[in-house]
Amino acid sequence: MEDRDNKPVYEERDASFDPDPETTLSEEELQDSILADSDMTAFQRYIAKMDDKTWNLAQRICGAVLGVLASLALFWDGIFNTNKEQGGFSFSLIAAVVIAMLIPNIIEKQGLRKIPKVRTTMAIALMVCIVAYFLYMGVTTGFNFRA
């Protein structure tokens, strides 16, 4: 609306819609009240309360731990290789795949948050452990790999 002098005319505001400064919640209190009202599990609430910096750090730590666990399952002879003639490596490979593929999927679905840094860090840790294992085996056996 404009009046005759081309000046905008504003309607009077209804002050009843303004938030009351005495009852206005802070950002943390609002987030806590939303999380308390939702039907989230304790794990989901814990993840939802993390800020981005903490969440990225937690993803990196979790990815490194999963990568090391997958490589341990892959190369450690004492875990699944009870009978060397039966081929214990296949059980180790299955365990490494379960650790590397299923556990991140379970964490992602239970936490209701995407975890791309977990997968990237896990792949890097797994590659580093595999290269370190092959270098160790090469140094200890003199790089005499026989088929």
Short mmCIF file of C-alpha atoms in Angstrom, two decimals:
data_model
loop_
_atom_site.label_atom_id
_atom_site.label_comp_id
_atom_site.label_asym_id
_atom_site.label_seq_id
_atom_site.Cartn_x
_atom_site.Cartn_y
_atom_site.Cartn_z
CA MET A 1 0.00 0.00 0.00
CA GLU A 2 1.17 3.48 -0.73
CA ASP A 3 -0.41 6.80 0.09
CA ARG A 4 -0.65 9.80 -2.21
CA ASP A 5 2.90 10.99 -1.52
CA ASN A 6 4.36 7.62 -2.68
CA LYS A 7 5.45 6.75 0.82
CA PRO A 8 4.84 3.19 1.97
CA VAL A 9 2.18 2.79 4.60
CA TYR A 10 2.77 0.03 7.10
CA GLU A 11 0.10 -1.69 9.05
CA GLU A 12 0.46 -1.76 12.78
CA ARG A 13 2.19 -4.93 13.99
CA ASP A 14 0.55 -7.31 16.38
CA ALA A 15 2.96 -7.57 19.32
CA SER A 16 1.36 -10.78 20.61
CA PHE A 17 3.43 -12.81 18.12
CA ASP A 18 6.75 -11.48 19.40
CA PRO A 19 8.69 -13.90 21.59
CA ASP A 20 8.77 -13.07 25.25
CA PRO A 21 12.42 -12.35 26.14
CA GLU A 22 11.94 -13.82 29.61
CA THR A 23 10.68 -17.19 28.34
CA THR A 24 12.78 -17.46 25.18
CA LEU A 25 15.01 -20.55 25.26
CA SER A 26 18.66 -20.44 24.41
CA GLU A 27 19.90 -22.49 21.45
CA GLU A 28 21.16 -25.31 23.71
CA GLU A 29 17.97 -25.41 25.75
CA LEU A 30 15.88 -25.51 22.58
CA GLN A 31 17.96 -28.38 21.20
CA ASP A 32 17.72 -30.27 24.51
CA SER A 33 13.95 -29.84 24.62
CA ILE A 34 13.58 -31.06 21.04
CA LEU A 35 15.79 -34.08 21.75
CA ALA A 36 13.90 -34.86 24.96
CA ASP A 37 10.57 -34.81 23.15
CA SER A 38 11.74 -37.07 20.32
CA ASP A 39 11.76 -40.85 20.39
CA MET A 40 15.52 -41.15 19.88
CA THR A 41 17.68 -43.68 21.65
CA ALA A 42 20.46 -42.54 23.98
CA PHE A 43 23.06 -43.26 21.28
CA GLN A 44 21.17 -41.14 18.74
CA ARG A 45 20.79 -38.28 21.23
CA TYR A 46 24.49 -38.44 22.05
CA ILE A 47 25.41 -38.20 18.36
CA ALA A 48 22.85 -35.45 17.71
CA LYS A 49 24.33 -33.29 20.49
CA MET A 50 27.85 -33.39 18.99
CA ASP A 51 29.05 -30.27 17.26
CA ASP A 52 30.71 -30.59 13.84
CA LYS A 53 34.29 -30.47 15.12
CA THR A 54 33.69 -33.24 17.67
CA TRP A 55 31.69 -35.27 15.15
CA ASN A 56 34.52 -35.12 12.58
CA LEU A 57 37.07 -36.16 15.21
CA ALA A 58 34.88 -39.06 16.35
CA GLN A 59 34.50 -40.20 12.73
CA ARG A 60 38.25 -40.14 12.17
CA ILE A 61 38.97 -42.11 15.35
CA CYS A 62 36.24 -44.67 14.59
CA GLY A 63 37.51 -45.08 11.00
CA ALA A 64 41.09 -45.62 12.13
CA VAL A 65 40.02 -48.19 14.73
CA LEU A 66 37.84 -50.08 12.23
CA GLY A 67 40.64 -50.06 9.63
CA VAL A 68 43.16 -51.49 12.10
CA LEU A 69 40.64 -54.10 13.29
CA ALA A 70 39.87 -55.15 9.71
CA SER A 71 43.57 -55.54 8.92
CA LEU A 72 44.14 -57.50 12.13
CA ALA A 73 41.29 -59.82 11.21
CA LEU A 74 42.79 -60.19 7.74
CA PHE A 75 46.39 -60.97 8.67
CA TRP A 76 46.55 -62.27 12.21
CA ASP A 77 47.00 -66.04 12.03
CA GLY A 78 45.74 -66.79 15.53
CA ILE A 79 42.17 -65.58 15.06
CA PHE A 80 40.59 -67.90 12.49
CA ASN A 81 43.43 -70.04 11.21
CA THR A 82 43.00 -73.01 13.53
CA ASN A 83 43.46 -75.62 10.81
CA LYS A 84 45.98 -74.51 8.20
CA GLU A 85 44.93 -77.16 5.67
CA GLN A 86 41.30 -75.99 5.71
CA GLY A 87 42.11 -72.46 4.58
CA GLY A 88 41.70 -70.10 7.50
CA PHE A 89 42.33 -67.09 5.28
CA SER A 90 38.79 -67.25 3.88
CA PHE A 91 37.34 -66.83 7.39
CA SER A 92 39.74 -63.95 8.02
CA LEU A 93 38.64 -62.31 4.78
CA ILE A 94 34.98 -62.70 5.74
CA ALA A 95 35.65 -61.15 9.15
CA ALA A 96 37.55 -58.23 7.56
CA VAL A 97 34.69 -57.60 5.11
CA VAL A 98 32.14 -57.69 7.94
CA ILE A 99 34.20 -55.17 9.91
CA ALA A 100 34.82 -52.92 6.91
CA MET A 101 31.35 -53.02 5.32
CA LEU A 102 28.67 -53.99 7.82
CA ILE A 103 29.78 -52.18 10.98
CA PRO A 104 29.87 -48.70 9.35
CA ASN A 105 26.42 -49.35 7.85
CA ILE A 106 25.06 -50.35 11.25
CA ILE A 107 26.60 -47.29 12.91
CA GLU A 108 25.16 -45.03 10.22
CA LYS A 109 21.66 -46.45 10.54
CA GLN A 110 21.67 -46.48 14.33
CA GLY A 111 23.14 -42.98 14.62
CA LEU A 112 20.89 -41.39 11.98
CA ARG A 113 23.84 -39.44 10.64
CA LYS A 114 26.06 -39.88 7.57
CA ILE A 115 29.62 -41.06 8.21
CA PRO A 116 31.72 -40.45 5.09
CA LYS A 117 34.88 -39.66 7.06
CA VAL A 118 34.67 -43.03 8.83
CA ARG A 119 34.76 -44.87 5.52
CA THR A 120 37.58 -42.75 4.10
CA THR A 121 39.73 -43.00 7.22
CA MET A 122 39.05 -46.74 7.47
CA ALA A 123 40.18 -47.29 3.87
CA ILE A 124 43.36 -45.28 4.46
CA ALA A 125 44.13 -47.15 7.70
CA LEU A 126 43.47 -50.50 6.01
CA MET A 127 45.80 -49.62 3.11
CA VAL A 128 48.53 -48.44 5.48
CA CYS A 129 48.28 -51.66 7.51
CA ILE A 130 48.34 -53.86 4.39
CA VAL A 131 51.42 -52.06 3.01
CA ALA A 132 53.11 -52.24 6.42
CA TYR A 133 52.34 -55.98 6.65
CA PHE A 134 53.78 -56.68 3.21
CA LEU A 135 56.88 -54.60 3.98
CA TYR A 136 57.29 -56.49 7.26
CA MET A 137 56.94 -59.83 5.51
CA GLY A 138 59.37 -58.72 2.81
CA VAL A 139 61.99 -57.59 5.31
CA THR A 140 61.69 -60.71 7.48
CA THR A 141 61.71 -63.17 4.55
CA GLY A 142 64.13 -61.21 2.39
CA PHE A 143 61.46 -60.50 -0.24
CA ASN A 144 61.41 -64.17 -1.25
CA PHE A 145 57.73 -64.51 -2.03
CA ARG A 146 56.91 -67.91 -3.51
CA ALA A 147 53.60 -68.77 -5.06
#
